[in-house]
Short mmCIF file of C-alpha atoms in Angstrom, two decimals:
data_model
loop_
_atom_site.label_atom_id
_atom_site.label_comp_id
_atom_site.label_asym_id
_atom_site.label_seq_id
_atom_site.Cartn_x
_atom_site.Cartn_y
_atom_site.Cartn_z
CA MET A 126 -0.30 0.00 -0.48
CA GLU A 127 1.10 3.14 -0.89
CA VAL A 128 -0.14 6.36 -0.07
CA GLN A 129 0.22 9.70 -1.63
CA VAL A 130 -0.79 13.15 -0.19
CA LEU A 131 -0.40 16.29 -2.03
CA PRO A 132 -1.36 19.52 -0.42
CA GLY A 133 -5.01 20.40 -1.93
CA ARG A 134 -4.93 17.72 -3.66
CA VAL A 135 -7.18 14.51 -2.38
CA PRO A 136 -5.62 11.50 -1.42
CA ILE A 137 -4.61 8.37 -3.03
CA ILE A 138 -4.40 5.39 -1.95
CA ASP A 139 -2.51 2.95 -3.94
CA VAL A 140 -2.99 -0.69 -3.37
CA ASP A 141 -1.69 -3.77 -5.93
CA GLY A 142 -1.73 -7.06 -5.65
CA GLU A 143 -4.64 -9.60 -4.43
CA ILE A 144 -6.85 -7.82 -1.39
CA ASP A 145 -8.50 -10.97 0.03
CA HIS A 146 -8.74 -11.90 3.76
CA TYR A 147 -5.54 -12.60 4.60
CA ALA A 148 -4.58 -9.06 2.91
CA VAL A 149 -7.69 -7.16 4.88
CA PRO A 150 -7.09 -7.15 8.20
CA GLU A 151 -3.28 -5.09 8.02
CA LEU A 152 -4.81 -3.10 5.43
CA GLU A 153 -7.90 -1.97 7.07
CA ASN A 154 -5.98 -0.69 10.23
CA LYS A 155 -3.38 1.27 7.36
CA VAL A 156 -7.17 3.00 5.60
CA MET A 157 -8.96 3.37 8.70
CA ALA A 158 -6.46 5.33 10.57
CA PHE A 159 -5.07 7.36 7.50
CA ILE A 160 -9.34 8.11 7.89
CA GLU A 161 -9.17 9.52 11.38
CA GLU A 162 -5.96 11.41 11.03
CA GLY A 163 -8.55 13.74 9.31
CA HIS A 164 -8.43 12.67 5.66
CA THR A 165 -11.95 12.85 4.97
CA SER A 166 -12.01 12.23 1.24
CA ILE A 167 -9.87 9.84 -0.35
CA ILE A 168 -8.88 7.46 -3.60
CA LEU A 169 -8.91 4.13 -2.89
CA ASP A 170 -7.07 2.73 -6.69
CA PHE A 171 -6.89 -0.29 -7.31
CA SER A 172 -6.18 0.62 -10.78
CA ASP A 173 -3.51 -2.92 -9.69
CA VAL A 174 -5.59 -5.22 -8.06
CA SER A 175 -6.38 -8.35 -9.45
CA TYR A 176 -7.98 -10.22 -6.88
CA ILE A 177 -11.01 -8.75 -4.64
CA ASP A 178 -13.26 -11.40 -2.50
CA SER A 179 -15.51 -10.26 0.55
CA ALA A 180 -13.08 -8.87 2.93
CA GLY A 181 -12.06 -6.91 0.19
CA VAL A 182 -15.79 -5.55 -0.08
CA ALA A 183 -15.86 -5.47 3.40
CA LEU A 184 -12.78 -2.87 3.53
CA ILE A 185 -14.31 -0.63 0.93
CA ILE A 186 -18.19 -0.19 2.66
CA LEU A 187 -16.04 0.86 6.29
CA SER A 188 -14.18 2.93 4.48
CA ILE A 189 -17.17 4.89 3.11
CA GLN A 190 -19.07 4.60 6.62
CA LYS A 191 -16.58 5.82 8.41
CA SER A 192 -15.55 8.81 6.28
CA GLY A 193 -19.18 9.65 4.89
CA PRO A 194 -20.14 10.99 8.40
CA LEU A 195 -17.24 13.02 8.77
CA GLY A 196 -18.47 14.96 5.31
CA GLY A 197 -16.00 12.83 3.19
CA LYS A 198 -15.87 10.60 0.14
CA VAL A 199 -14.48 7.85 -0.88
CA GLY A 200 -13.63 7.41 -4.84
CA LEU A 201 -12.53 3.89 -5.63
CA VAL A 202 -10.56 3.57 -9.30
CA VAL A 203 -10.92 -0.17 -10.88
CA THR A 204 -10.12 -1.67 -14.06
CA ASN A 205 -9.46 -4.89 -13.55
CA LYS A 206 -12.85 -6.47 -15.17
CA ASN A 207 -13.32 -9.35 -13.23
CA VAL A 208 -12.92 -7.29 -10.18
CA LEU A 209 -15.53 -5.14 -11.02
CA LYS A 210 -17.84 -8.05 -11.46
CA ILE A 211 -17.59 -8.79 -7.99
CA LEU A 212 -18.42 -5.66 -6.90
CA GLU A 213 -21.29 -5.40 -9.21
CA ILE A 214 -22.25 -8.90 -7.84
CA VAL A 215 -22.66 -7.08 -4.02
CA GLY A 216 -24.15 -3.94 -5.34
CA ILE A 217 -21.56 -1.29 -4.41
CA THR A 218 -21.32 -0.06 -8.54
CA LYS A 219 -24.57 1.07 -7.43
CA LEU A 220 -23.32 2.84 -3.85
CA ALA A 221 -24.42 6.48 -4.48
CA GLU A 222 -23.86 8.56 -1.09
CA ALA A 223 -20.16 8.87 -0.35
CA PHE A 224 -18.82 6.89 -3.02
CA SER A 225 -18.05 7.18 -6.63
CA LEU A 226 -16.63 4.99 -8.95
CA TYR A 227 -14.07 5.84 -11.69
CA SER A 228 -12.39 3.96 -14.54
CA SER A 229 -9.13 6.29 -13.79
CA VAL A 230 -7.31 8.28 -11.34
CA GLU A 231 -6.99 11.08 -13.16
CA GLU A 232 -10.80 11.20 -13.94
CA ALA A 233 -11.07 10.74 -9.80
CA LEU A 234 -8.87 12.76 -9.00
CA ALA A 235 -10.64 16.20 -11.88
CA ASP A 236 -14.06 15.51 -10.25
CA MET A 237 -13.04 15.02 -6.33
CA SER A 238 -10.81 17.74 -6.49
CA GLU A 239 -13.49 20.23 -7.80
CA GLU A 240 -15.58 18.68 -4.83
CA HIS A 241 -12.69 18.97 -2.09
CA ARG A 242 -12.61 22.50 -3.27
CA GLY A 243 -16.29 23.92 -2.82
CA MET D 126 -3.57 -36.82 -8.65
CA VAL D 127 -6.33 -39.73 -9.69
CA GLU D 128 -7.39 -39.76 -13.23
CA SER D 129 -9.84 -43.04 -14.13
CA GLY D 130 -11.31 -42.20 -17.62
CA HIS D 131 -13.32 -38.97 -17.60
CA HIS D 132 -13.08 -38.30 -14.34
CA ILE D 133 -10.57 -36.64 -12.74
CA GLU D 134 -10.55 -36.42 -8.51
CA LYS D 135 -7.52 -34.01 -7.07
CA LYS D 136 -7.59 -33.65 -2.46
CA LEU D 137 -5.35 -31.03 -1.26
CA ASP D 138 -5.00 -30.68 2.77
CA VAL D 139 -4.13 -26.97 4.07
CA GLN D 140 -3.35 -25.47 7.47
CA SER D 141 -6.31 -23.73 8.86
CA HIS D 142 -4.58 -19.98 7.84
CA THR D 143 -5.43 -17.37 5.47
CA LYS D 144 -2.15 -16.95 4.32
CA ASN D 145 -2.91 -20.01 2.22
CA LEU D 146 -6.12 -19.18 0.90
CA SER D 147 -3.33 -17.51 -2.37
CA LEU D 148 -1.87 -21.04 -2.51
CA ILE D 149 -5.69 -22.98 -2.69
CA ARG D 150 -6.53 -20.00 -5.25
CA ASN D 151 -3.54 -21.25 -7.81
CA GLU D 152 -4.60 -25.12 -7.18
CA ILE D 153 -8.06 -24.24 -8.52
CA GLU D 154 -6.49 -22.44 -11.17
CA ASP D 155 -4.42 -25.60 -11.97
CA ALA D 156 -7.30 -27.45 -12.00
CA ALA D 157 -9.64 -25.58 -13.48
CA SER D 158 -7.50 -24.85 -15.91
CA ALA D 159 -6.68 -28.37 -16.93
CA CYS D 160 -10.40 -28.96 -16.54
CA GLY D 161 -11.73 -27.11 -19.68
CA PHE D 162 -12.40 -23.56 -18.22
CA ASP D 163 -12.23 -20.00 -19.82
CA ASP D 164 -10.66 -17.08 -18.02
CA ALA D 165 -13.88 -15.76 -16.56
CA GLU D 166 -14.77 -19.29 -15.22
CA ILE D 167 -11.73 -20.04 -13.47
CA TYR D 168 -11.69 -16.19 -11.71
CA GLN D 169 -15.24 -16.79 -10.66
CA MET D 170 -14.63 -20.15 -8.83
CA LYS D 171 -11.07 -18.43 -7.76
CA VAL D 172 -13.39 -16.24 -5.57
CA ALA D 173 -15.37 -18.77 -4.87
CA VAL D 174 -13.70 -21.71 -2.98
CA SER D 175 -11.61 -19.27 -1.57
CA GLU D 176 -14.67 -17.49 0.06
CA ALA D 177 -15.47 -20.84 1.10
CA ALA D 178 -12.51 -21.36 2.79
CA ALA D 179 -12.01 -18.54 4.17
CA ASN D 180 -15.28 -19.29 6.01
CA ALA D 181 -13.63 -23.11 7.52
CA ILE D 182 -10.53 -20.60 7.90
CA GLU D 183 -12.66 -18.17 10.69
CA HIS D 184 -15.80 -19.66 11.57
CA GLY D 185 -14.93 -23.30 11.52
CA SER D 186 -11.18 -24.11 12.70
CA PRO D 187 -11.49 -24.36 16.97
CA LEU D 188 -8.31 -24.83 17.25
CA GLY D 189 -7.53 -22.40 15.08
CA GLU D 190 -3.81 -22.91 13.08
CA LYS D 191 -3.81 -26.25 14.05
CA ASN D 192 -6.74 -27.20 12.07
CA ARG D 193 -6.58 -28.20 8.46
CA VAL D 194 -8.76 -27.02 5.08
CA HIS D 195 -9.67 -30.38 3.67
CA LEU D 196 -10.44 -29.90 -0.82
CA THR D 197 -11.46 -32.25 -2.68
CA ILE D 198 -11.11 -31.18 -6.84
CA GLU D 199 -12.93 -32.96 -9.25
CA CYS D 200 -12.82 -32.77 -12.53
CA ASN D 201 -16.05 -34.09 -14.89
CA PRO D 202 -16.30 -33.69 -18.27
CA ASP D 203 -19.34 -31.72 -17.94
CA ARG D 204 -18.66 -29.69 -14.62
CA ILE D 205 -15.99 -29.55 -11.99
CA SER D 206 -17.31 -30.14 -8.16
CA ILE D 207 -15.12 -28.60 -5.77
CA GLU D 208 -15.67 -29.26 -1.73
CA VAL D 209 -14.26 -27.59 0.89
CA VAL D 210 -14.76 -29.04 4.54
CA ASP D 211 -13.50 -27.78 7.70
CA GLU D 212 -12.72 -28.92 11.31
CA GLY D 213 -15.59 -27.05 13.14
CA VAL D 214 -18.03 -28.15 15.77
CA PHE D 215 -21.35 -27.06 14.57
CA LYS D 216 -22.40 -25.16 17.92
CA ALA D 217 -19.36 -23.15 18.30
CA ARG D 218 -19.55 -21.81 14.74
CA LEU D 219 -22.56 -19.44 15.15
CA PRO D 220 -21.90 -16.55 13.66
CA VAL D 221 -19.98 -13.78 15.65
CA THR D 222 -19.23 -10.77 14.72
CA ASP D 223 -18.29 -8.28 17.28
CA GLY D 224 -19.69 -5.54 16.35
CA ARG D 225 -18.16 -5.63 12.89
CA PRO D 226 -20.09 -6.22 9.43
CA SER D 227 -20.00 -9.85 8.61
CA HIS D 228 -17.92 -10.77 5.82
CA ARG D 229 -19.92 -14.01 5.98
CA GLY D 230 -23.03 -13.46 4.37
CA ARG D 231 -21.98 -11.75 1.62
CA GLY D 232 -19.14 -14.60 0.82
CA ILE D 233 -22.17 -17.03 0.83
CA PHE D 234 -24.02 -14.49 -1.38
CA ILE D 235 -21.07 -14.41 -3.32
CA MET D 236 -20.56 -18.16 -3.89
CA THR D 237 -23.92 -18.52 -4.99
CA ALA D 238 -24.00 -16.11 -7.43
CA LEU D 239 -20.69 -17.30 -9.64
CA MET D 240 -21.15 -20.89 -9.23
CA ASP D 241 -24.06 -22.78 -10.38
CA GLU D 242 -24.38 -25.23 -7.25
CA VAL D 243 -23.74 -24.44 -3.47
CA SER D 244 -24.93 -26.69 -0.80
CA ILE D 245 -23.65 -26.50 2.65
CA THR D 246 -23.57 -29.47 4.82
CA GLU D 247 -23.22 -29.23 8.68
CA GLY D 248 -22.52 -31.98 10.24
CA GLN D 249 -20.84 -32.57 14.19
CA GLU D 250 -18.03 -32.87 12.86
CA GLY D 251 -17.99 -29.91 10.33
CA THR D 252 -19.44 -28.22 7.71
CA SER D 253 -18.70 -29.58 3.69
CA VAL D 254 -18.70 -26.53 1.51
CA ARG D 255 -19.49 -28.07 -1.97
CA LEU D 256 -19.31 -26.13 -5.27
CA VAL D 257 -20.40 -26.83 -8.60
CA LYS D 258 -19.72 -25.39 -11.63
CA LEU D 259 -21.00 -26.38 -15.22
CA LYS D 260 -18.87 -26.93 -18.40
CA ASP D 261 -20.73 -26.13 -21.51
CA LYS D 262 -24.59 -24.54 -19.56
CA ARG D 263 -25.96 -24.14 -23.43
CA SER D 264 -25.36 -27.42 -23.52
CA PHE D 265 -26.67 -28.66 -21.08
CA ARG D 266 -29.59 -27.05 -20.44
CA GLU D 267 -30.31 -28.32 -24.02
CA ARG D 268 -29.62 -32.47 -22.71
CA GLU D 269 -31.79 -31.01 -19.67
CA GLN D 270 -34.58 -30.16 -22.01
CA SER D 271 -34.64 -32.88 -24.41
CA SER D 272 -34.50 -35.94 -21.55
CA ALA D 273 -37.14 -34.43 -20.02
#
């Protein structure tokens, strides 16, 4: 996991590899701590994620539940079609509150930075 | 690996730890590929089996890492069947979420969405989850209709 924080920009949390029941506990602690530090809006960059299961889905939902009440939003970037299918099956792609799905980091930054400033 | 005619069977026992989920997924990938499934189907099977194994590890292993998860993979001409068996005691495996959202219900939902058949058998010596994916659904349905 790599975190990019630049002034005036929504922080990007770059995750790669497989997000399964083994990887999630450590990842979840880091993401939750990061939001608690005051980064209420985040971009989860899953462009290089090749695999996700229900634990990874729970991580996304927990992030939304954490950032939403603080007035923030989670932007999720997914490009792998297999990963996208799992997210569609569980209904995450239909969430509209405090969450948006993007197909690139650039798209997420352009959309969320506007809200971030305003 | 036991091979007899059209039927190929493989058995695998792994230590009950989530670090072994990727190993299980690799085994499923190899077996499903050898059985003739395409990439999308193989991915779906990997997710479904990994969910079943994660349930076995997190809810069906009263002794933690001392328990083992037992897998049987069967390749037949029309289907692949994967059975995941844990060593949990029935009464010890009531869902416990300690206030967090439970992955378990979502995991079972994912399994049923990705596979053609999912059956869960709760026994005194453990839970068995049997997952089936049909190889050629269209021709299978046609065969079923013509024999009906």
